[in-house]
Amino acid sequence: LSQMSLCSLPDSTDKLSVVEEFLASESTYVDKLKLIVDVYEKELRDVSRDSHSLRHNVNTLFLHPCQMIVIHKSFLTAARHRANKLASGSPMAIIVGDLFLETVNKFSVYEEYATEFTFTLDALDSIVTQYPPIRETLERLALEHGARLFDLLHAPIRRIETY
C-alpha cells in the first residue's frame, strides 16, 4: 500500500476500507502460518521422533514459518491497533507506513526463506517419497484442513508480492 495510492483516495471511508482489506489479508496469512506450524509441523514432528534424517528434513520445512508467525502475529496486532487510529483522523502513512518501516528488518527471514526455498521443497519431496506413512498423514491433513502443505509453503513467497 503506497502512500501515494492511499493519499489519492477521496475520503476516509475509502481509506478505511483499504486498511480493512489489508487487515483481512494479513489475518488470512497469519491463519495459513498457524496451520503450517500448529497442525502440519506438530503432526510431522510427532511422526519423525524416531528418525534422525526425517527430523532433519522436518526442521528444514518449518524453521522459517516458525519465525514468520511470531513476526506476523505481532505485526497484525500492531496494524489493528493503528487502524483504530484512522477513525480519529491520523494520517494513513503514519498508521500503515511506519509500521512497515519498524518491521522491515524482521522481514529478512523472507530473503532466507526465498533463498532456501528449493531446499524446503526438496525436503518435502524427500519426506513424501521415503516415508509413505508421512505421505498418508499429509494427505489426511490436507483433506481435514482444506490446504496442502506444498501450497501452504508457497504462501510466504506469495505474501512478498502482496507487500
Tab-separated table of C-alpha atoms in Angstrom:
chain	number	residue	atom	x	y	z
A	1	LEU	CA	0.000	0.000	0.000
A	2	SER	CA	1.887	3.029	-1.184
A	3	GLN	CA	1.433	6.410	0.416
A	4	MET	CA	0.591	7.840	-2.998
A	5	SER	CA	-2.261	5.418	-3.658
A	6	LEU	CA	-3.692	5.873	-0.160
A	7	CYS	CA	-3.467	9.650	-0.301
A	8	SER	CA	-5.297	9.713	-3.626
A	9	LEU	CA	-8.349	8.009	-2.139
A	10	PRO	CA	-11.230	10.508	-1.946
A	11	ASP	CA	-12.263	10.173	1.675
A	12	SER	CA	-11.567	8.452	4.962
A	13	THR	CA	-14.246	5.809	4.309
A	14	ASP	CA	-12.323	4.587	1.253
A	15	LYS	CA	-9.073	4.709	3.190
A	16	LEU	CA	-10.654	2.723	5.993
A	17	SER	CA	-11.839	0.069	3.536
A	18	VAL	CA	-8.296	-0.245	2.156
A	19	VAL	CA	-6.987	-0.739	5.684
A	20	GLU	CA	-9.735	-3.260	6.459
A	21	GLU	CA	-8.868	-5.180	3.305
A	22	PHE	CA	-5.191	-5.162	4.286
A	23	LEU	CA	-6.028	-6.383	7.813
A	24	ALA	CA	-8.231	-9.173	6.451
A	25	SER	CA	-5.466	-10.239	4.084
A	26	GLU	CA	-2.879	-10.200	6.855
A	27	SER	CA	-5.202	-12.165	9.134
A	28	THR	CA	-5.703	-14.819	6.439
A	29	TYR	CA	-1.931	-15.044	6.029
A	30	VAL	CA	-1.425	-15.482	9.783
A	31	ASP	CA	-4.035	-18.255	9.710
A	32	LYS	CA	-2.028	-20.027	6.993
A	33	LEU	CA	1.157	-19.732	9.040
A	34	LYS	CA	-0.712	-21.101	12.074
A	35	LEU	CA	-1.875	-24.058	10.008
A	36	ILE	CA	1.699	-24.759	8.939
A	37	VAL	CA	3.089	-24.527	12.463
A	38	ASP	CA	0.243	-25.688	14.695
A	39	VAL	CA	-1.024	-28.557	12.539
A	40	TYR	CA	1.486	-29.726	9.951
A	41	GLU	CA	4.626	-29.147	11.995
A	42	LYS	CA	3.124	-30.747	15.108
A	43	GLU	CA	1.995	-33.844	13.207
A	44	LEU	CA	5.283	-34.282	11.350
A	45	ARG	CA	7.368	-33.778	14.488
A	46	ASP	CA	5.313	-36.464	16.247
A	47	VAL	CA	5.800	-38.909	13.376
A	48	SER	CA	9.521	-38.127	12.947
A	49	ARG	CA	10.632	-38.682	16.540
A	50	ASP	CA	12.450	-41.939	15.825
A	51	SER	CA	14.347	-40.951	12.679
A	52	HIS	CA	17.258	-38.506	12.689
A	53	SER	CA	17.187	-37.909	8.915
A	54	LEU	CA	13.432	-37.379	8.964
A	55	ARG	CA	13.741	-34.918	11.868
A	56	HIS	CA	16.361	-33.004	9.879
A	57	ASN	CA	14.001	-32.678	6.899
A	58	VAL	CA	11.141	-31.647	9.182
A	59	ASN	CA	13.373	-28.967	10.724
A	60	THR	CA	14.186	-27.697	7.226
A	61	LEU	CA	10.489	-27.442	6.394
A	62	PHE	CA	9.430	-25.466	9.442
A	63	LEU	CA	12.347	-23.276	10.500
A	64	HIS	CA	11.236	-20.109	8.717
A	65	PRO	CA	7.458	-20.421	9.125
A	66	CYS	CA	8.013	-20.637	12.895
A	67	GLN	CA	9.905	-17.342	12.754
A	68	MET	CA	7.380	-15.759	10.404
A	69	ILE	CA	4.373	-16.471	12.588
A	70	VAL	CA	5.936	-14.633	15.520
A	71	ILE	CA	6.651	-11.624	13.311
A	72	HIS	CA	3.216	-11.549	11.693
A	73	LYS	CA	1.165	-12.059	14.839
A	74	SER	CA	2.900	-9.025	16.299
A	75	PHE	CA	2.613	-7.117	13.020
A	76	LEU	CA	-1.123	-7.861	12.748
A	77	THR	CA	-1.789	-6.821	16.342
A	78	ALA	CA	0.069	-3.541	15.809
A	79	ALA	CA	-1.698	-2.944	12.474
A	80	ARG	CA	-5.118	-3.487	14.070
A	81	HIS	CA	-4.241	-1.107	16.878
A	82	ARG	CA	-3.085	1.534	14.427
A	83	ALA	CA	-6.092	1.044	12.156
A	84	ASN	CA	-8.282	2.111	15.055
A	85	LYS	CA	-6.486	5.456	14.906
A	86	LEU	CA	-7.710	6.035	11.357
A	87	ALA	CA	-11.172	6.853	12.636
A	88	SER	CA	-9.619	9.561	14.784
A	89	GLY	CA	-8.129	11.254	11.729
A	90	SER	CA	-4.481	10.171	11.926
A	91	PRO	CA	-2.657	10.274	8.582
A	92	MET	CA	-2.737	6.947	6.738
A	93	ALA	CA	1.007	6.952	6.034
A	94	ILE	CA	1.710	7.034	9.757
A	95	ILE	CA	-0.768	4.295	10.517
A	96	VAL	CA	0.457	1.758	7.957
A	97	GLY	CA	3.695	3.089	6.512
A	98	ASP	CA	5.661	3.497	9.704
A	99	LEU	CA	4.648	0.003	10.845
A	100	PHE	CA	6.359	-1.433	7.768
A	101	LEU	CA	9.417	0.697	8.446
A	102	GLU	CA	9.564	-0.532	12.049
A	103	THR	CA	9.219	-4.147	10.956
A	104	VAL	CA	11.311	-4.204	7.778
A	105	ASN	CA	14.446	-5.543	9.475
A	106	LYS	CA	12.476	-8.568	10.714
A	107	PHE	CA	11.370	-9.362	7.165
A	108	SER	CA	14.905	-10.543	6.358
A	109	VAL	CA	13.578	-14.015	7.174
A	110	TYR	CA	11.836	-13.842	3.774
A	111	GLU	CA	15.156	-13.402	1.994
A	112	GLU	CA	16.453	-16.509	3.751
A	113	TYR	CA	13.229	-18.389	3.004
A	114	ALA	CA	13.292	-17.493	-0.685
A	115	THR	CA	16.973	-18.372	-0.953
A	116	GLU	CA	16.419	-21.762	0.675
A	117	PHE	CA	13.008	-22.455	-0.839
A	118	THR	CA	14.243	-25.134	-3.243
A	119	PHE	CA	15.805	-26.949	-0.266
A	120	THR	CA	12.464	-26.742	1.514
A	121	LEU	CA	10.632	-28.269	-1.424
A	122	ASP	CA	13.361	-30.919	-1.781
A	123	ALA	CA	12.957	-31.784	1.899
A	124	LEU	CA	9.194	-32.138	1.452
A	125	ASP	CA	9.676	-34.303	-1.625
A	126	SER	CA	12.187	-36.465	0.231
A	127	ILE	CA	9.832	-36.938	3.166
A	128	VAL	CA	6.880	-37.841	0.964
A	129	THR	CA	8.937	-40.228	-1.198
A	130	GLN	CA	10.844	-42.015	1.552
A	131	TYR	CA	8.152	-42.230	4.223
A	132	PRO	CA	4.752	-43.463	2.945
A	133	PRO	CA	3.116	-43.005	6.376
A	134	ILE	CA	4.049	-39.309	6.208
A	135	ARG	CA	2.517	-39.029	2.748
A	136	GLU	CA	-0.681	-40.513	4.168
A	137	THR	CA	-0.571	-38.096	7.107
A	138	LEU	CA	-0.112	-35.127	4.760
A	139	GLU	CA	-2.997	-36.284	2.570
A	140	ARG	CA	-5.245	-36.680	5.617
A	141	LEU	CA	-4.331	-33.223	6.931
A	142	ALA	CA	-4.944	-31.666	3.518
A	143	LEU	CA	-8.435	-33.150	3.464
A	144	GLU	CA	-9.166	-32.134	7.048
A	145	HIS	CA	-7.927	-28.564	6.687
A	146	GLY	CA	-8.525	-27.848	3.015
A	147	ALA	CA	-4.905	-26.945	2.321
A	148	ARG	CA	-1.924	-28.980	1.209
A	149	LEU	CA	1.412	-28.367	2.908
A	150	PHE	CA	3.018	-27.815	-0.502
A	151	ASP	CA	0.625	-24.920	-1.177
A	152	LEU	CA	0.984	-23.509	2.325
A	153	LEU	CA	4.767	-23.453	1.986
A	154	HIS	CA	4.318	-21.218	-1.067
A	155	ALA	CA	2.240	-18.703	0.935
A	156	PRO	CA	5.269	-16.728	2.227
A	157	ILE	CA	6.613	-16.379	-1.316
A	158	ARG	CA	3.221	-15.090	-2.472
A	159	ARG	CA	2.990	-12.778	0.530
A	160	ILE	CA	6.152	-10.971	-0.528
A	161	GLU	CA	4.355	-9.996	-3.730
A	162	THR	CA	1.434	-8.606	-1.718
A	163	TYR	CA	3.660	-6.228	0.218
